PDB file of C-alpha atoms in Angstrom:
ATOM      1  CA  MET A   1    -184.108  11.708  91.222  1.00 60.00           C
ATOM      2  CA  ILE A   2    -184.737   7.972  90.734  1.00 62.00           C
ATOM      3  CA  ARG A   3    -181.777   7.529  88.284  1.00 60.00           C
ATOM      4  CA  LYS A   4    -179.530   9.162  90.848  1.00 55.00           C
ATOM      5  CA  LEU A   5    -180.767   6.893  93.590  1.00 57.00           C
ATOM      6  CA  VAL A   6    -180.218   3.789  91.417  1.00 51.00           C
ATOM      7  CA  ALA A   7    -176.806   5.045  90.366  1.00 56.00           C
ATOM      8  CA  ILE A   8    -175.792   5.630  93.970  1.00 54.00           C
ATOM      9  CA  VAL A   9    -177.012   2.044  94.907  1.00 48.00           C
ATOM     10  CA  LEU A  10    -175.123   0.499  92.048  1.00 54.00           C
ATOM     11  CA  LEU A  11    -171.975   2.469  92.889  1.00 53.00           C
ATOM     12  CA  ALA A  12    -172.248   1.230  96.504  1.00 48.00           C
ATOM     13  CA  LEU A  13    -172.661  -2.334  95.463  1.00 48.00           C
ATOM     14  CA  LEU A  14    -169.680  -1.995  93.107  1.00 55.00           C
ATOM     15  CA  LEU A  15    -167.538  -0.544  95.760  1.00 49.00           C
ATOM     16  CA  TRP A  16    -168.706  -3.223  98.241  1.00 47.00           C
ATOM     17  CA  GLY A  17    -168.019  -6.020  95.733  1.00 51.00           C
ATOM     18  CA  ALA A  18    -164.573  -4.577  95.006  1.00 52.00           C
ATOM     19  CA  TYR A  19    -163.760  -4.527  98.667  1.00 46.00           C
ATOM     20  CA  VAL A  20    -164.959  -8.044  99.267  1.00 49.00           C
ATOM     21  CA  THR A  21    -162.997  -9.361  96.370  1.00 53.00           C
ATOM     22  CA  TYR A  22    -159.904  -7.590  97.652  1.00 46.00           C
ATOM     23  CA  ALA A  23    -160.402  -8.837 101.157  1.00 47.00           C
ATOM     24  CA  PHE A  24    -160.878 -12.439 100.045  1.00 49.00           C
ATOM     25  CA  LEU A  25    -158.049 -12.401  97.532  1.00 51.00           C
ATOM     26  CA  SER A  26    -155.517 -10.599  99.875  1.00 50.00           C
ATOM     27  CA  SER A  27    -156.438 -12.741 102.848  1.00 52.00           C
ATOM     28  CA  PRO A  28    -158.358 -15.848 101.892  1.00 59.00           C
ATOM     29  CA  PRO A  29    -160.848 -17.202 104.582  1.00 67.00           C
ATOM     30  CA  LYS A  30    -159.784 -20.156 106.564  1.00 78.00           C
ATOM     31  CA  PHE A  31    -162.271 -23.025 107.126  1.00 80.00           C
ATOM     32  CA  LYS A  32    -161.823 -25.822 109.489  1.00 88.00           C
ATOM     33  CA  ALA A  33    -163.962 -28.761 110.585  1.00 90.00           C
ATOM     34  CA  HIS A  34    -164.038 -30.783 113.824  1.00 93.00           C
ATOM     35  CA  TRP A  35    -166.403 -33.205 115.573  1.00 95.00           C
ATOM     36  CA  GLY A  36    -168.936 -31.901 118.019  1.00 94.00           C
ATOM     37  CA  ASN A  37    -171.339 -33.819 120.281  1.00 94.00           C
ATOM     38  CA  VAL A  38    -171.595 -37.516 119.377  1.00 95.00           C
ATOM     39  CA  THR A  39    -174.359 -39.923 120.460  1.00 94.00           C
ATOM     40  CA  GLU A  40    -175.220 -43.441 119.275  1.00 92.00           C
ATOM     41  CA  ALA A  41    -177.826 -41.876 116.905  1.00 94.00           C
ATOM     42  CA  THR A  42    -176.161 -38.713 115.520  1.00 95.00           C
ATOM     43  CA  THR A  43    -172.742 -36.995 115.135  1.00 95.00           C
ATOM     44  CA  GLU A  44    -172.190 -33.276 115.043  1.00 94.00           C
ATOM     45  CA  LEU A  45    -169.798 -31.890 112.482  1.00 91.00           C
ATOM     46  CA  ILE A  46    -168.813 -28.269 113.077  1.00 92.00           C
ATOM     47  CA  ILE A  47    -167.370 -26.143 110.289  1.00 87.00           C
ATOM     48  CA  THR A  48    -165.859 -22.777 111.314  1.00 88.00           C
ATOM     49  CA  GLY A  49    -164.656 -20.061 109.010  1.00 79.00           C
ATOM     50  CA  GLU A  50    -162.484 -16.991 109.774  1.00 79.00           C
ATOM     51  CA  TRP A  51    -161.504 -13.987 107.691  1.00 68.00           C
ATOM     52  CA  SER A  52    -158.888 -11.496 108.937  1.00 63.00           C
ATOM     53  CA  LYS A  53    -160.490  -8.476 107.336  1.00 60.00           C
ATOM     54  CA  PRO A  54    -164.037  -7.628 108.326  1.00 61.00           C
ATOM     55  CA  VAL A  55    -166.449  -8.165 105.539  1.00 56.00           C
ATOM     56  CA  ILE A  56    -170.093  -7.174 105.493  1.00 57.00           C
ATOM     57  CA  LEU A  57    -171.765 -10.142 104.000  1.00 59.00           C
ATOM     58  CA  PRO A  58    -175.489  -9.814 103.031  1.00 60.00           C
ATOM     59  CA  VAL A  59    -175.662 -13.503 102.774  1.00 60.00           C
ATOM     60  CA  SER A  60    -178.092 -16.021 104.360  1.00 64.00           C
ATOM     61  CA  MET A  61    -177.113 -19.731 104.480  1.00 65.00           C
ATOM     62  CA  ASN A  62    -180.156 -21.854 104.181  1.00 70.00           C
ATOM     63  CA  ASN A  63    -178.541 -25.215 104.129  1.00 78.00           C
ATOM     64  CA  VAL A  64    -175.312 -27.070 104.200  1.00 80.00           C
ATOM     65  CA  THR A  65    -175.277 -30.875 103.466  1.00 85.00           C
ATOM     66  CA  LEU A  66    -172.694 -33.547 103.503  1.00 86.00           C
ATOM     67  CA  LYS A  67    -173.018 -36.594 101.128  1.00 90.00           C
ATOM     68  CA  PHE A  68    -170.847 -39.639 100.970  1.00 91.00           C
ATOM     69  CA  MET A  69    -171.331 -42.265  98.271  1.00 91.00           C
ATOM     70  CA  GLY A  70    -174.457 -40.364  97.128  1.00 91.00           C
ATOM     71  CA  ILE A  71    -176.038 -40.846 100.540  1.00 93.00           C
ATOM     72  CA  GLU A  72    -176.944 -37.675 102.433  1.00 92.00           C
ATOM     73  CA  LEU A  73    -175.485 -38.091 105.870  1.00 90.00           C
ATOM     74  CA  GLY A  74    -177.181 -35.026 107.431  1.00 85.00           C
ATOM     75  CA  GLY A  75    -177.873 -31.372 107.200  1.00 81.00           C
ATOM     76  CA  THR A  76    -177.792 -28.010 108.940  1.00 82.00           C
ATOM     77  CA  LYS A  77    -178.550 -27.894 112.521  1.00 81.00           C
ATOM     78  CA  ASN A  78    -177.337 -24.335 113.127  1.00 78.00           C
ATOM     79  CA  VAL A  79    -175.723 -21.441 111.187  1.00 75.00           C
ATOM     80  CA  PHE A  80    -173.974 -18.299 112.377  1.00 75.00           C
ATOM     81  CA  ILE A  81    -172.398 -15.730 109.979  1.00 71.00           C
ATOM     82  CA  SER A  82    -170.831 -12.444 110.962  1.00 70.00           C
ATOM     83  CA  SER A  83    -168.409  -9.918 109.430  1.00 63.00           C
ATOM     84  CA  LYS A  84    -165.533 -11.769 110.984  1.00 74.00           C
ATOM     85  CA  ASN A  85    -166.358 -15.454 111.220  1.00 77.00           C
ATOM     86  CA  SER A  86    -169.033 -18.161 110.665  1.00 78.00           C
ATOM     87  CA  THR A  87    -169.983 -21.422 112.265  1.00 85.00           C
ATOM     88  CA  VAL A  88    -172.143 -24.193 110.659  1.00 84.00           C
ATOM     89  CA  VAL A  89    -173.236 -27.111 112.711  1.00 89.00           C
ATOM     90  CA  LEU A  90    -174.260 -30.294 110.875  1.00 88.00           C
ATOM     91  CA  SER A  91    -176.221 -33.135 112.390  1.00 93.00           C
ATOM     92  CA  LEU A  92    -175.176 -36.514 110.770  1.00 93.00           C
ATOM     93  CA  ASP A  93    -177.280 -39.672 111.048  1.00 94.00           C
ATOM     94  CA  ASN A  94    -175.036 -42.468 112.266  1.00 94.00           C
ATOM     95  CA  ARG A  95    -177.114 -45.066 110.538  1.00 93.00           C
ATOM     96  CA  ASN A  96    -176.628 -43.289 107.163  1.00 93.00           C
ATOM     97  CA  LEU A  97    -172.983 -43.304 107.849  1.00 91.00           C
ATOM     98  CA  VAL A  98    -172.960 -46.994 108.163  1.00 92.00           C
ATOM     99  CA  ARG A  99    -175.041 -47.308 104.905  1.00 92.00           C
ATOM    100  CA  ALA A 100    -172.505 -45.044 103.152  1.00 93.00           C
ATOM    101  CA  LEU A 101    -169.569 -47.117 104.586  1.00 91.00           C
ATOM    102  CA  PHE A 102    -171.047 -50.300 103.156  1.00 92.00           C
ATOM    103  CA  LYS A 103    -171.556 -48.777  99.779  1.00 93.00           C
ATOM    104  CA  TYR A 104    -167.994 -47.501  99.873  1.00 93.00           C
ATOM    105  CA  LEU A 105    -166.757 -51.006 100.487  1.00 92.00           C
ATOM    106  CA  ASP A 106    -169.075 -52.223  97.680  1.00 91.00           C
ATOM    107  CA  SER A 107    -167.290 -49.827  95.401  1.00 92.00           C
ATOM    108  CA  GLY A 108    -163.825 -51.265  96.205  1.00 91.00           C
ATOM    109  CA  GLN A 109    -162.991 -48.634  98.824  1.00 89.00           C
ATOM    110  CA  ASN A 110    -163.206 -45.843  96.183  1.00 90.00           C
ATOM    111  CA  GLY A 111    -165.747 -43.100  96.726  1.00 89.00           C
ATOM    112  CA  THR A 112    -166.655 -39.470  96.681  1.00 88.00           C
ATOM    113  CA  ALA A 113    -167.620 -37.021  99.442  1.00 86.00           C
ATOM    114  CA  LEU A 114    -169.516 -33.821  98.712  1.00 85.00           C
ATOM    115  CA  ILE A 115    -170.047 -30.773 100.879  1.00 82.00           C
ATOM    116  CA  SER A 116    -172.822 -28.424  99.484  1.00 83.00           C
ATOM    117  CA  PHE A 117    -173.605 -24.907 100.552  1.00 77.00           C
ATOM    118  CA  SER A 118    -176.858 -23.094  99.521  1.00 78.00           C
ATOM    119  CA  GLY A 119    -178.428 -19.771 100.452  1.00 74.00           C
ATOM    120  CA  ARG A 120    -179.310 -16.339  99.227  1.00 71.00           C
ATOM    121  CA  PHE A 121    -177.304 -13.234  98.400  1.00 64.00           C
ATOM    122  CA  LEU A 122    -178.948  -9.853  99.281  1.00 63.00           C
ATOM    123  CA  LYS A 123    -181.867 -11.943 100.474  1.00 66.00           C
ATOM    124  CA  VAL A 124    -182.971 -12.399  96.854  1.00 64.00           C
ATOM    125  CA  ILE A 125    -180.355 -14.065  94.617  1.00 64.00           C
ATOM    126  CA  PRO A 126    -180.070 -17.844  95.314  1.00 74.00           C
ATOM    127  CA  PHE A 127    -176.589 -19.364  95.264  1.00 66.00           C
ATOM    128  CA  ARG A 128    -175.294 -22.981  95.564  1.00 77.00           C
ATOM    129  CA  PHE A 129    -171.730 -24.414  95.360  1.00 73.00           C
ATOM    130  CA  THR A 130    -170.347 -27.831  96.163  1.00 80.00           C
ATOM    131  CA  VAL A 131    -166.872 -29.049  97.233  1.00 77.00           C
ATOM    132  CA  LYS A 132    -166.018 -32.509  95.980  1.00 82.00           C
ATOM    133  CA  ARG A 133    -163.269 -34.864  97.185  1.00 81.00           C
ATOM    134  CA  LYS A 134    -162.340 -38.429  96.171  1.00 86.00           C
ATOM    135  CA  ILE A 135    -161.857 -40.844  99.166  1.00 83.00           C
ATOM    136  CA  THR A 136    -159.573 -43.863  98.736  1.00 83.00           C
ATOM    137  CA  LEU A 137    -158.899 -44.804 102.343  1.00 80.00           C
ATOM    138  CA  ASN A 138    -158.174 -48.543 102.719  1.00 85.00           C
ATOM    139  CA  VAL A 139    -160.283 -49.415 105.780  1.00 80.00           C
ATOM    140  CA  LEU A 140    -159.646 -53.232 105.639  1.00 86.00           C
ATOM    141  CA  LYS A 141    -155.925 -53.419 105.354  1.00 83.00           C
ATOM    142  CA  GLU A 142    -155.479 -52.769 109.114  1.00 78.00           C
ATOM    143  CA  LEU A 143    -157.265 -56.025 110.007  1.00 81.00           C
ATOM    144  CA  ASN A 144    -154.209 -58.186 109.604  1.00 83.00           C
ATOM    145  CA  PHE A 145    -153.958 -60.513 112.696  1.00 84.00           C
ATOM    146  CA  THR A 146    -151.218 -63.049 113.507  1.00 86.00           C
ATOM    147  CA  SER A 147    -150.670 -65.796 116.132  1.00 85.00           C
ATOM    148  CA  LYS A 148    -147.569 -67.725 117.056  1.00 87.00           C
ATOM    149  CA  SER A 149    -147.615 -71.513 117.356  1.00 88.00           C
ATOM    150  CA  ARG A 150    -147.582 -72.978 120.833  1.00 85.00           C
ATOM    151  CA  PRO A 151    -147.289 -76.545 122.261  1.00 87.00           C
ATOM    152  CA  ILE A 152    -150.389 -78.478 123.522  1.00 79.00           C
ATOM    153  CA  LEU A 153    -150.915 -82.031 124.907  1.00 75.00           C
ATOM    154  CA  GLY A 154    -147.632 -81.893 126.756  1.00 78.00           C
ATOM    155  CA  GLY A 155    -145.646 -80.680 123.776  1.00 79.00           C
ATOM    156  CA  LEU A 156    -146.713 -83.638 121.616  1.00 80.00           C
ATOM    157  CA  VAL A 157    -148.572 -81.284 119.258  1.00 83.00           C
ATOM    158  CA  TYR A 158    -148.035 -77.687 118.226  1.00 87.00           C
ATOM    159  CA  THR A 159    -150.824 -75.369 117.245  1.00 85.00           C
ATOM    160  CA  PRO A 160    -150.720 -73.947 113.723  1.00 88.00           C
ATOM    161  CA  ALA A 161    -149.238 -70.540 113.448  1.00 91.00           C
ATOM    162  CA  LEU A 162    -151.283 -67.871 111.904  1.00 90.00           C
ATOM    163  CA  LEU A 163    -148.900 -65.890 109.698  1.00 93.00           C
ATOM    164  CA  GLY A 164    -151.242 -63.283 108.263  1.00 90.00           C
ATOM    165  CA  THR A 165    -154.803 -62.287 107.557  1.00 89.00           C
ATOM    166  CA  LYS A 166    -156.257 -60.618 104.444  1.00 92.00           C
ATOM    167  CA  VAL A 167    -159.832 -59.202 104.780  1.00 91.00           C
ATOM    168  CA  SER A 168    -161.955 -58.340 101.809  1.00 94.00           C
ATOM    169  CA  TRP A 169    -165.575 -57.160 101.411  1.00 94.00           C
ATOM    170  CA  GLY A 170    -168.211 -59.808 100.599  1.00 93.00           C
ATOM    171  CA  GLY A 171    -171.321 -57.595 100.275  1.00 92.00           C
ATOM    172  CA  GLU A 172    -174.468 -57.261 102.245  1.00 89.00           C
ATOM    173  CA  LYS A 173    -176.980 -59.746 103.494  1.00 87.00           C
ATOM    174  CA  GLY A 174    -180.033 -58.408 105.185  1.00 83.00           C
ATOM    175  CA  ASN A 175    -178.786 -56.589 108.377  1.00 83.00           C
ATOM    176  CA  GLU A 176    -175.436 -57.931 107.999  1.00 91.00           C
ATOM    177  CA  GLY A 177    -172.271 -56.985 106.190  1.00 93.00           C
ATOM    178  CA  ILE A 178    -170.016 -59.871 104.953  1.00 94.00           C
ATOM    179  CA  LEU A 179    -166.226 -60.045 105.388  1.00 93.00           C
ATOM    180  CA  ILE A 180    -164.164 -62.633 103.654  1.00 94.00           C
ATOM    181  CA  VAL A 181    -161.137 -63.567 105.713  1.00 91.00           C
ATOM    182  CA  ASP A 182    -158.262 -65.460 104.186  1.00 94.00           C
ATOM    183  CA  MET A 183    -155.871 -66.700 106.922  1.00 91.00           C
ATOM    184  CA  ASP A 184    -152.423 -68.137 106.084  1.00 95.00           C
ATOM    185  CA  PHE A 185    -151.380 -70.980 108.429  1.00 93.00           C
ATOM    186  CA  TYR A 186    -148.231 -72.868 108.956  1.00 95.00           C
ATOM    187  CA  ASN A 187    -148.365 -76.320 110.423  1.00 94.00           C
ATOM    188  CA  PRO A 188    -145.078 -77.149 112.326  1.00 94.00           C
ATOM    189  CA  ASN A 189    -145.989 -80.759 112.937  1.00 92.00           C
ATOM    190  CA  SER A 190    -144.887 -83.830 111.186  1.00 91.00           C
ATOM    191  CA  PHE A 191    -148.399 -84.851 110.347  1.00 88.00           C
ATOM    192  CA  PRO A 192    -151.252 -82.923 108.638  1.00 89.00           C
ATOM    193  CA  ILE A 193    -153.834 -81.090 110.627  1.00 85.00           C
ATOM    194  CA  PRO A 194    -157.465 -81.096 109.362  1.00 83.00           C
ATOM    195  CA  VAL A 195    -159.266 -77.948 110.327  1.00 82.00           C
ATOM    196  CA  ALA A 196    -162.762 -79.001 110.882  1.00 76.00           C
ATOM    197  CA  ASN A 197    -164.412 -75.837 112.309  1.00 79.00           C
ATOM    198  CA  LEU A 198    -163.481 -72.384 113.239  1.00 79.00           C
ATOM    199  CA  THR A 199    -165.144 -69.603 115.201  1.00 82.00           C
ATOM    200  CA  PHE A 200    -164.153 -65.940 114.646  1.00 83.00           C
ATOM    201  CA  ASP A 201    -165.545 -63.409 117.120  1.00 89.00           C
ATOM    202  CA  LEU A 202    -164.708 -59.799 116.159  1.00 90.00           C
ATOM    203  CA  TYR A 203    -164.761 -56.944 118.702  1.00 93.00           C
ATOM    204  CA  ALA A 204    -164.365 -53.190 118.300  1.00 93.00           C
ATOM    205  CA  ASP A 205    -163.817 -51.161 121.578  1.00 93.00           C
ATOM    206  CA  GLY A 206    -165.185 -54.091 123.502  1.00 92.00           C
ATOM    207  CA  ILE A 207    -168.398 -54.368 121.462  1.00 94.00           C
ATOM    208  CA  LYS A 208    -168.988 -57.685 119.590  1.00 94.00           C
ATOM    209  CA  VAL A 209    -169.586 -56.532 116.054  1.00 93.00           C
ATOM    210  CA  GLY A 210    -169.487 -59.885 114.135  1.00 92.00           C
ATOM    211  CA  ARG A 211    -169.100 -63.638 114.324  1.00 90.00           C
ATOM    212  CA  GLY A 212    -167.240 -65.832 111.729  1.00 88.00           C
ATOM    213  CA  TYR A 213    -167.384 -69.361 110.663  1.00 87.00           C
ATOM    214  CA  LEU A 214    -165.594 -71.674 108.422  1.00 87.00           C
ATOM    215  CA  PRO A 215    -167.644 -72.589 105.398  1.00 88.00           C
ATOM    216  CA  LYS A 216    -165.400 -75.394 104.159  1.00 86.00           C
ATOM    217  CA  ALA A 217    -162.972 -77.680 105.984  1.00 84.00           C
ATOM    218  CA  THR A 218    -159.288 -77.403 105.106  1.00 87.00           C
ATOM    219  CA  VAL A 219    -156.260 -79.642 105.713  1.00 90.00           C
ATOM    220  CA  ILE A 220    -152.937 -77.973 106.596  1.00 92.00           C
ATOM    221  CA  PRO A 221    -150.197 -80.350 105.384  1.00 95.00           C
ATOM    222  CA  ALA A 222    -147.414 -81.624 107.541  1.00 95.00           C
ATOM    223  CA  ASN A 223    -144.643 -78.980 107.873  1.00 96.00           C
ATOM    224  CA  GLY A 224    -146.534 -77.030 105.223  1.00 96.00           C
ATOM    225  CA  TYR A 225    -148.855 -74.030 104.521  1.00 96.00           C
ATOM    226  CA  ALA A 226    -152.504 -73.625 103.819  1.00 95.00           C
ATOM    227  CA  THR A 227    -154.945 -70.727 103.468  1.00 94.00           C
ATOM    228  CA  VAL A 228    -158.112 -71.117 105.446  1.00 90.00           C
ATOM    229  CA  ARG A 229    -161.085 -68.951 104.310  1.00 91.00           C
ATOM    230  CA  ALA A 230    -163.525 -67.733 106.888  1.00 90.00           C
ATOM    231  CA  VAL A 231    -166.700 -65.693 106.639  1.00 93.00           C
ATOM    232  CA  ILE A 232    -167.534 -62.982 109.123  1.00 91.00           C
ATOM    233  CA  GLU A 233    -171.064 -61.608 109.403  1.00 93.00           C
ATOM    234  CA  LEU A 234    -171.033 -57.938 110.801  1.00 93.00           C
ATOM    235  CA  ASP A 235    -174.054 -56.829 112.799  1.00 92.00           C
ATOM    236  CA  LYS A 236    -175.113 -53.567 111.174  1.00 91.00           C
ATOM    237  CA  THR A 237    -177.289 -52.715 114.240  1.00 92.00           C
ATOM    238  CA  VAL A 238    -174.350 -52.199 116.583  1.00 94.00           C
ATOM    239  CA  LEU A 239    -172.055 -50.208 114.173  1.00 93.00           C
ATOM    240  CA  PRO A 240    -173.622 -46.742 114.927  1.00 94.00           C
ATOM    241  CA  GLU A 241    -172.512 -47.190 118.534  1.00 94.00           C
ATOM    242  CA  VAL A 242    -169.120 -48.350 117.433  1.00 94.00           C
ATOM    243  CA  TRP A 243    -168.817 -45.275 115.259  1.00 94.00           C
ATOM    244  CA  ALA A 244    -169.745 -43.007 118.128  1.00 95.00           C
ATOM    245  CA  ILE A 245    -167.008 -44.540 120.360  1.00 95.00           C
ATOM    246  CA  HIS A 246    -164.560 -44.302 117.394  1.00 95.00           C
ATOM    247  CA  VAL A 247    -165.127 -40.531 117.061  1.00 94.00           C
ATOM    248  CA  LYS A 248    -164.994 -39.965 120.810  1.00 94.00           C
ATOM    249  CA  ASN A 249    -161.566 -41.656 120.947  1.00 94.00           C
ATOM    250  CA  GLY A 250    -160.180 -39.364 118.275  1.00 94.00           C
ATOM    251  CA  GLU A 251    -161.026 -41.701 115.378  1.00 94.00           C
ATOM    252  CA  GLU A 252    -159.220 -44.531 116.976  1.00 93.00           C
ATOM    253  CA  SER A 253    -160.693 -48.086 117.696  1.00 93.00           C
ATOM    254  CA  THR A 254    -159.192 -51.140 119.251  1.00 93.00           C
ATOM    255  CA  VAL A 255    -160.179 -54.207 117.280  1.00 90.00           C
ATOM    256  CA  ARG A 256    -159.761 -57.637 118.732  1.00 89.00           C
ATOM    257  CA  VAL A 257    -160.534 -61.122 117.435  1.00 86.00           C
ATOM    258  CA  GLU A 258    -161.094 -64.274 119.493  1.00 86.00           C
ATOM    259  CA  LEU A 259    -160.132 -67.100 117.090  1.00 83.00           C
ATOM    260  CA  ASN A 260    -160.900 -70.784 118.073  1.00 83.00           C
ATOM    261  CA  LEU A 261    -159.932 -73.742 115.875  1.00 78.00           C
ATOM    262  CA  SER A 262    -161.428 -77.188 116.003  1.00 77.00           C
ATOM    263  CA  VAL A 263    -158.936 -79.589 114.640  1.00 72.00           C
ATOM    264  CA  ASN A 264    -158.588 -83.452 114.459  1.00 68.00           C
ATOM    265  CA  VAL A 265    -155.309 -84.507 115.939  1.00 66.00           C
ATOM    266  CA  LEU A 266    -154.434 -88.240 116.059  1.00 65.00           C
ATOM    267  CA  GLY A 267    -158.214 -89.101 115.689  1.00 69.00           C
ATOM    268  CA  LYS A 268    -159.161 -86.741 118.471  1.00 71.00           C
ATOM    269  CA  ALA A 269    -161.128 -83.441 118.183  1.00 73.00           C
ATOM    270  CA  ILE A 270    -159.489 -80.659 119.989  1.00 74.00           C
ATOM    271  CA  GLN A 271    -160.673 -77.020 120.503  1.00 77.00           C
ATOM    272  CA  ILE A 272    -157.673 -74.732 120.257  1.00 76.00           C
ATOM    273  CA  PRO A 273    -157.966 -70.972 121.238  1.00 79.00           C
ATOM    274  CA  LEU A 274    -155.464 -69.078 119.172  1.00 75.00           C
ATOM    275  CA  GLN A 275    -153.970 -66.017 120.836  1.00 67.00           C
ATOM    276  CA  THR A 276    -154.254 -63.122 118.520  1.00 74.00           C
ATOM    277  CA  GLU A 277    -153.088 -59.547 118.897  1.00 76.00           C
ATOM    278  CA  GLU A 278    -155.303 -56.483 119.148  1.00 84.00           C
ATOM    279  CA  LYS A 279    -155.143 -53.843 116.485  1.00 86.00           C
ATOM    280  CA  VAL A 280    -155.584 -50.040 116.838  1.00 89.00           C
ATOM    281  CA  VAL A 281    -157.432 -48.871 113.716  1.00 86.00           C
ATOM    282  CA  LYS A 282    -157.151 -45.233 112.870  1.00 87.00           C
ATOM    283  CA  THR A 283    -158.999 -43.056 110.423  1.00 86.00           C
ATOM    284  CA  ASP A 284    -158.626 -39.391 109.380  1.00 87.00           C
ATOM    285  CA  ILE A 285    -162.042 -38.451 108.235  1.00 86.00           C
ATOM    286  CA  ILE A 286    -161.802 -34.902 109.649  1.00 89.00           C
ATOM    287  CA  GLY A 287    -158.439 -34.517 107.904  1.00 88.00           C
ATOM    288  CA  GLU A 288    -160.137 -35.511 104.528  1.00 81.00           C
ATOM    289  CA  ILE A 289    -162.906 -32.969 105.136  1.00 82.00           C
ATOM    290  CA  ASN A 290    -160.413 -30.188 106.036  1.00 86.00           C
ATOM    291  CA  ARG A 291    -158.366 -30.909 102.905  1.00 83.00           C
ATOM    292  CA  ALA A 292    -161.613 -30.560 100.931  1.00 77.00           C
ATOM    293  CA  LEU A 293    -162.353 -27.229 102.653  1.00 78.00           C
ATOM    294  CA  SER A 294    -158.774 -26.022 101.800  1.00 78.00           C
ATOM    295  CA  GLN A 295    -159.681 -26.738  98.058  1.00 70.00           C
ATOM    296  CA  LEU A 296    -162.686 -24.434  98.529  1.00 61.00           C
ATOM    297  CA  THR A 297    -160.396 -21.617  99.832  1.00 57.00           C
ATOM    298  CA  ARG A 298    -157.972 -22.063  97.035  1.00 58.00           C
ATOM    299  CA  GLY A 299    -160.853 -22.024  94.672  1.00 51.00           C
TER     300      GLY A 299
END
């Protein structure tokens, strides 16, 4: 009698496994991620799954985690699994997101994101699998600001034209991230312009995120070009709020700089505010996560 019962159970499991395999192979599940509720402290990431054929899944999901650059961004807040669909809500720590971003910049804007799923099958057998994706998004290339030359002092002098800006990562210092900014200037005047000082205020969505300075004076030759290097110190404490606004705006942020030069013209120190354009910086983090989830489906 016991042998017959065991045989019936094994046959049932075999038939169930064959059906599940058929259902998943003939109509692979579809997973999709989107942002949920966002605050200055946390960000919800919601991952939904759907399968067209009903499947009885004796599966419990204990935990889902998201890691970026080896830093765990957050874990499971809520899990729902049925025969037709599933929903996993992750709560991400915005401070850890900033830490991971700085580590990503330290690595030359090359990194890895991991989504890990763990649980139990038939309430007994543990399982765990991970989806891995390389990230090579160039965050800093969008920060290229320019400014046209304009007359001052009644047209006797023209301000230097800012032709282009190249931003690179300079590492961390305490609660600050360091950006190195190389600005290419052209001097349209017939005399050299010594750049004695520079202030560089950086804003994202109206929030001041950093202030720059000129570590070394530079002379722009007459009718010539020069590269002026500035240092921007990013305030890490305000970046979680900036991230929250960025996500709420559909992963878009308006970045603005207020650039002021202090130059010596004809023996006189002059403060020159340079008019620079605003930049809309876009990311596609949800897109990257969804591409990783599509790899899971194909797998």
